[in-house]
C-alpha cells in the first residue's frame, strides 16, 4: 500500500471530525445525532486514510471502472446525507426562533398592558 499526503490529510481531518463531535457532546451544545454523524464521517476518513486501496474494491462492487469515480460517488452520497441533516436542523431552528419571537411579542404586549394600568 502506498501512502501519500492525501492519506495524511484525510487522517487529520478524520481526527478533527471525531474531536469536534466529542467536544460538542461534552459541552452539551449539540444532540447525539450530530455526534453520530461526526463519528461516522471521522471514522470513515480514518479508515480510508489507513486503507487507501479500499476504493478499488468499492469501484469493483459498484461496477465502476475507476477508483476516482468510487471516491466521487461515496463522497457525494456522504455530502447529500450531511446536507439533508443540516437542512432539517435549520428548519427546526427556524421554527424554534419563530416560536420564541411570538413569545417575546406576547411578553412585551403584557408588559405594556401592565405599565398602562
Short mmCIF file of C-alpha atoms in Angstrom, two decimals:
data_model
loop_
_atom_site.label_atom_id
_atom_site.label_comp_id
_atom_site.label_asym_id
_atom_site.label_seq_id
_atom_site.Cartn_x
_atom_site.Cartn_y
_atom_site.Cartn_z
CA UNK A 1 0.00 0.00 0.00
CA UNK A 2 1.29 3.41 -0.94
CA UNK A 3 0.50 6.27 1.41
CA UNK A 4 0.58 9.88 0.32
CA UNK A 5 -0.03 13.37 1.67
CA UNK A 6 -3.72 12.90 0.84
CA UNK A 7 -3.86 9.97 3.27
CA UNK A 8 -2.24 12.09 5.98
CA UNK A 9 -4.69 14.94 5.37
CA UNK A 10 -7.65 12.52 5.37
CA UNK A 11 -6.43 11.09 8.67
CA UNK A 12 -6.05 14.54 10.23
CA UNK A 13 -9.49 15.64 9.04
CA UNK A 14 -10.95 12.39 10.39
CA UNK A 15 -9.39 13.03 13.80
CA UNK A 16 -10.73 16.60 13.72
CA UNK A 17 -14.26 15.32 12.98
CA UNK A 18 -14.03 12.90 15.90
CA UNK A 19 -12.62 15.55 18.24
CA UNK A 20 -15.25 18.10 17.20
CA UNK A 21 -18.09 15.64 17.74
CA UNK A 22 -16.74 14.71 21.17
CA UNK A 23 -16.28 18.37 22.09
CA UNK A 24 -19.84 19.30 21.10
CA UNK A 25 -21.37 16.45 23.07
CA UNK A 26 -19.11 17.03 26.08
CA UNK A 27 -20.10 20.70 26.19
CA UNK A 28 -23.75 19.69 25.92
CA UNK A 29 -24.24 22.01 22.97
CA UNK A 30 -25.47 19.55 20.38
CA UNK A 31 -27.58 16.44 20.01
CA UNK A 32 -26.28 12.90 19.83
CA UNK A 33 -27.27 12.74 16.15
CA UNK A 34 -24.54 15.24 15.33
CA UNK A 35 -22.03 13.21 17.33
CA UNK A 36 -23.02 10.06 15.42
CA UNK A 37 -22.66 11.91 12.11
CA UNK A 38 -19.24 13.23 13.15
CA UNK A 39 -18.25 9.77 14.33
CA UNK A 40 -19.29 8.16 11.04
CA UNK A 41 -17.52 10.72 8.86
CA UNK A 42 -14.41 10.80 11.05
CA UNK A 43 -14.17 7.00 11.29
CA UNK A 44 -14.73 6.72 7.54
CA UNK A 45 -11.94 9.18 6.83
CA UNK A 46 -9.59 7.38 9.21
CA UNK A 47 -10.44 4.05 7.56
CA UNK A 48 -9.78 5.46 4.09
CA UNK A 49 -6.54 7.03 5.30
CA UNK A 50 -5.37 3.70 6.74
CA UNK A 51 -6.54 1.58 3.78
CA UNK A 52 -6.28 3.73 0.62
CA UNK A 53 -6.99 0.81 -1.73
CA UNK A 54 -10.48 0.27 -0.32
CA UNK A 55 -11.95 2.40 -3.11
CA UNK A 56 -10.70 -0.07 -5.70
CA UNK A 57 -12.88 -2.71 -4.03
CA UNK A 58 -15.80 -0.27 -3.83
CA UNK A 59 -15.35 0.60 -7.50
CA UNK A 60 -15.47 -3.08 -8.41
CA UNK A 61 -18.59 -3.68 -6.29
CA UNK A 62 -20.34 -0.64 -7.81
CA UNK A 63 -19.30 -1.66 -11.30
CA UNK A 64 -17.19 1.44 -11.87
CA UNK A 65 -14.03 1.47 -13.93
CA UNK A 66 -12.01 3.94 -11.91
CA UNK A 67 -11.22 4.32 -8.21
CA UNK A 68 -11.74 8.08 -8.59
CA UNK A 69 -15.37 7.54 -9.59
CA UNK A 70 -15.94 5.43 -6.49
CA UNK A 71 -14.46 8.20 -4.36
CA UNK A 72 -16.75 10.71 -6.06
CA UNK A 73 -19.86 8.56 -5.58
CA UNK A 74 -19.18 7.87 -1.89
CA UNK A 75 -18.25 11.49 -1.14
CA UNK A 76 -21.36 12.79 -2.91
CA UNK A 77 -23.61 10.41 -1.01
CA UNK A 78 -21.97 11.42 2.26
CA UNK A 79 -22.41 15.11 1.44
CA UNK A 80 -26.07 14.56 0.49
CA UNK A 81 -26.74 12.90 3.86
CA UNK A 82 -25.00 15.71 5.74
CA UNK A 83 -26.80 18.43 3.77
CA UNK A 84 -30.19 16.79 4.39
CA UNK A 85 -29.40 16.57 8.11
CA UNK A 86 -28.31 20.22 8.23
CA UNK A 87 -31.37 21.41 6.28
CA UNK A 88 -33.66 19.58 8.70
CA UNK A 89 -31.76 21.07 11.62
CA UNK A 90 -32.04 24.57 10.14
CA UNK A 91 -35.78 24.06 9.66
CA UNK A 92 -36.24 23.05 13.30
CA UNK A 93 -34.16 26.02 14.47
CA UNK A 94 -36.21 28.37 12.28
CA UNK A 95 -39.41 27.03 13.86
CA UNK A 96 -37.92 27.50 17.31
CA UNK A 97 -36.88 31.08 16.56
CA UNK A 98 -40.39 31.82 15.26
CA UNK A 99 -41.95 30.47 18.46
CA UNK A 100 -39.51 32.47 20.59
CA UNK A 101 -40.33 35.65 18.64
CA UNK A 102 -44.04 35.07 19.25
CA UNK A 103 -43.43 34.55 22.97
CA UNK A 104 -41.31 37.70 23.21
CA UNK A 105 -44.01 39.69 21.42
CA UNK A 106 -46.65 38.38 23.84
CA UNK A 107 -44.46 39.23 26.83
CA UNK A 108 -43.82 42.73 25.51
CA UNK A 109 -47.56 43.25 24.99
CA UNK A 110 -48.22 42.02 28.52
CA UNK A 111 -45.60 44.41 29.93
CA UNK A 112 -47.14 47.31 28.03
CA UNK A 113 -50.60 46.41 29.36
CA UNK A 114 -49.28 46.28 32.92
CA UNK A 115 -47.45 49.60 32.60
CA UNK A 116 -50.63 51.25 31.20
CA UNK A 117 -52.63 50.21 34.26
#
